[in-house]
Amino acid sequence: MEIERTLILLKPDAVQRGFIGDIISRFEHKGLKLAGLRMLWISRKLAENHYGEHAGKGFYNGLVNFIKSGPVVAMIIEGDDAIATVRKMVGSTNPKEAAPGTIRYDFGMHTGRNLIHASDSKKSSEKEISLFFDIDEIIEYDKNEDSWIYEKS
Ligand code: IDP
Ligand code: MG
């Protein structure tokens, strides 16, 4: 078992369309644990830091403007193999190509309005968590249900 943390953003479309609760519920129901949660309005500087790998691409300006067009919800999700597990739950970048049952397929229609960001690797999760959360905002706690989710090995 490898407990990991990953950074999720509920993008402005998810907030405006009222899906904050539905999306958080999916992670809770899966057995993943919230380890950080905040709502914020992303600055241009933070947007450019977060999406730096895409600078120069055709969709970059639209992406930066979109992510700062309304408040977002940032969260840290923790659990066994959390990075890959959450990416699977999120689905492909293009909601039309995402598998039914994923967040992007179930709630979205268009790549530029795909509702949610999730870190794609251990390296990016570390960078992205540190962009959005101070150390003392990462919450460590035990949940009584853990033994009902994981078999101790
Ligand atoms: P990901 O969010 O699935 O990791 P990335 O390729 O890292 O996808 O792209 C980051 C974000 O940029 C996407 O979630 C989407 O919002 C946006 N994006 C990516 N490709 C396109 C595109 O071709 N047109 C418009 N927006 C795009
Ligand atoms: Mg990405």
PDB file of N, CA and C in Angstrom, residues 9-10 35 50-51 54 62 64 71 80 83 89-90 92 109-110 116 122 124 130 146 150:
ATOM      1  N   LEU A   9      -8.387  20.634  -8.261  1.00  0.00           N
ATOM      2  CA  LEU A   9      -9.078  21.928  -8.345  1.00  0.00           C
ATOM      3  C   LEU A   9     -10.448  21.681  -8.941  1.00  0.00           C
ATOM      4  N   LEU A  10     -11.489  22.174  -8.282  1.00  0.00           N
ATOM      5  CA  LEU A  10     -12.802  22.230  -8.915  1.00  0.00           C
ATOM      6  C   LEU A  10     -12.832  23.575  -9.622  1.00  0.00           C
ATOM      7  N   ALA A  35      -7.586  15.952   2.858  1.00  0.00           N
ATOM      8  CA  ALA A  35      -6.489  16.363   3.743  1.00  0.00           C
ATOM      9  C   ALA A  35      -6.250  17.869   3.651  1.00  0.00           C
ATOM     10  N   HIS A  50       0.784  27.384 -12.011  1.00  0.00           N
ATOM     11  CA  HIS A  50       0.126  26.077 -12.017  1.00  0.00           C
ATOM     12  C   HIS A  50       0.131  25.448 -13.412  1.00  0.00           C
ATOM     13  N   TYR A  51      -0.131  26.266 -14.436  1.00  0.00           N
ATOM     14  CA  TYR A  51      -0.240  25.738 -15.798  1.00  0.00           C
ATOM     15  C   TYR A  51       0.994  26.037 -16.646  1.00  0.00           C
ATOM     16  N   HIS A  54       2.095  24.363 -19.931  1.00  0.00           N
ATOM     17  CA  HIS A  54       1.333  24.556 -21.170  1.00  0.00           C
ATOM     18  C   HIS A  54       1.595  25.908 -21.834  1.00  0.00           C
ATOM     19  N   GLY A  62      -6.499  31.054 -23.102  1.00  0.00           N
ATOM     20  CA  GLY A  62      -7.892  30.758 -22.754  1.00  0.00           C
ATOM     21  C   GLY A  62      -7.966  29.993 -21.437  1.00  0.00           C
ATOM     22  N   VAL A  64      -5.720  30.014 -18.911  1.00  0.00           N
ATOM     23  CA  VAL A  64      -5.378  30.891 -17.780  1.00  0.00           C
ATOM     24  C   VAL A  64      -6.549  31.832 -17.478  1.00  0.00           C
ATOM     25  N   PRO A  71     -14.353  31.810  -8.716  1.00  0.00           N
ATOM     26  CA  PRO A  71     -13.693  31.077  -7.643  1.00  0.00           C
ATOM     27  C   PRO A  71     -13.563  29.583  -7.947  1.00  0.00           C
ATOM     28  N   ASP A  80      -4.500   5.382  -0.742  1.00  0.00           N
ATOM     29  CA  ASP A  80      -3.615   4.442  -1.421  1.00  0.00           C
ATOM     30  C   ASP A  80      -3.639   4.718  -2.921  1.00  0.00           C
ATOM     31  N   ILE A  83      -2.978   9.329  -6.572  1.00  0.00           N
ATOM     32  CA  ILE A  83      -2.762  10.144  -7.787  1.00  0.00           C
ATOM     33  C   ILE A  83      -3.418   9.474  -8.996  1.00  0.00           C
ATOM     34  N   MET A  89     -10.809   8.522 -11.825  1.00  0.00           N
ATOM     35  CA  MET A  89     -12.161   9.004 -11.501  1.00  0.00           C
ATOM     36  C   MET A  89     -12.493  10.280 -12.271  1.00  0.00           C
ATOM     37  N   VAL A  90     -11.458  11.081 -12.577  1.00  0.00           N
ATOM     38  CA  VAL A  90     -11.639  12.352 -13.299  1.00  0.00           C
ATOM     39  C   VAL A  90     -11.940  12.086 -14.774  1.00  0.00           C
ATOM     40  N   SER A  92     -10.656  11.279 -19.048  1.00  0.00           N
ATOM     41  CA  SER A  92      -9.830  11.915 -20.074  1.00  0.00           C
ATOM     42  C   SER A  92     -10.089  13.408 -20.157  1.00  0.00           C
ATOM     43  N   MET A 109     -19.060  18.493 -21.307  1.00  0.00           N
ATOM     44  CA  MET A 109     -19.280  18.352 -22.748  1.00  0.00           C
ATOM     45  C   MET A 109     -18.069  18.771 -23.571  1.00  0.00           C
ATOM     46  N   HIS A 110     -17.173  19.628 -22.994  1.00  0.00           N
ATOM     47  CA  HIS A 110     -16.169  20.279 -23.832  1.00  0.00           C
ATOM     48  C   HIS A 110     -14.834  20.361 -23.092  1.00  0.00           C
ATOM     49  N   ILE A 116     -12.595  19.974 -13.718  1.00  0.00           N
ATOM     50  CA  ILE A 116     -11.722  19.547 -12.612  1.00  0.00           C
ATOM     51  C   ILE A 116     -10.291  19.361 -13.079  1.00  0.00           C
ATOM     52  N   LYS A 122       3.618  12.131  -9.122  1.00  0.00           N
ATOM     53  CA  LYS A 122       4.056  12.461  -7.776  1.00  0.00           C
ATOM     54  C   LYS A 122       4.739  13.823  -7.772  1.00  0.00           C
ATOM     55  N   SER A 124       4.347  16.406  -9.885  1.00  0.00           N
ATOM     56  CA  SER A 124       3.411  17.527 -10.043  1.00  0.00           C
ATOM     57  C   SER A 124       2.512  17.664  -8.820  1.00  0.00           C
ATOM     58  N   SER A 130       2.043  22.429  -2.927  1.00  0.00           N
ATOM     59  CA  SER A 130       2.762  23.555  -2.303  1.00  0.00           C
ATOM     60  C   SER A 130       2.330  24.903  -2.893  1.00  0.00           C
ATOM     61  N   ASP A 146     -11.289   3.812   8.421  1.00  0.00           N
ATOM     62  CA  ASP A 146     -10.156   3.307   7.643  1.00  0.00           C
ATOM     63  C   ASP A 146     -10.092   1.776   7.595  1.00  0.00           C
ATOM     64  N   TYR A 150      -9.557  -0.260   4.083  1.00  0.00           N
ATOM     65  CA  TYR A 150      -8.309  -0.958   3.785  1.00  0.00           C
ATOM     66  C   TYR A 150      -8.177  -2.194   4.665  1.00  0.00           C
TER      67      TYR A 150
END
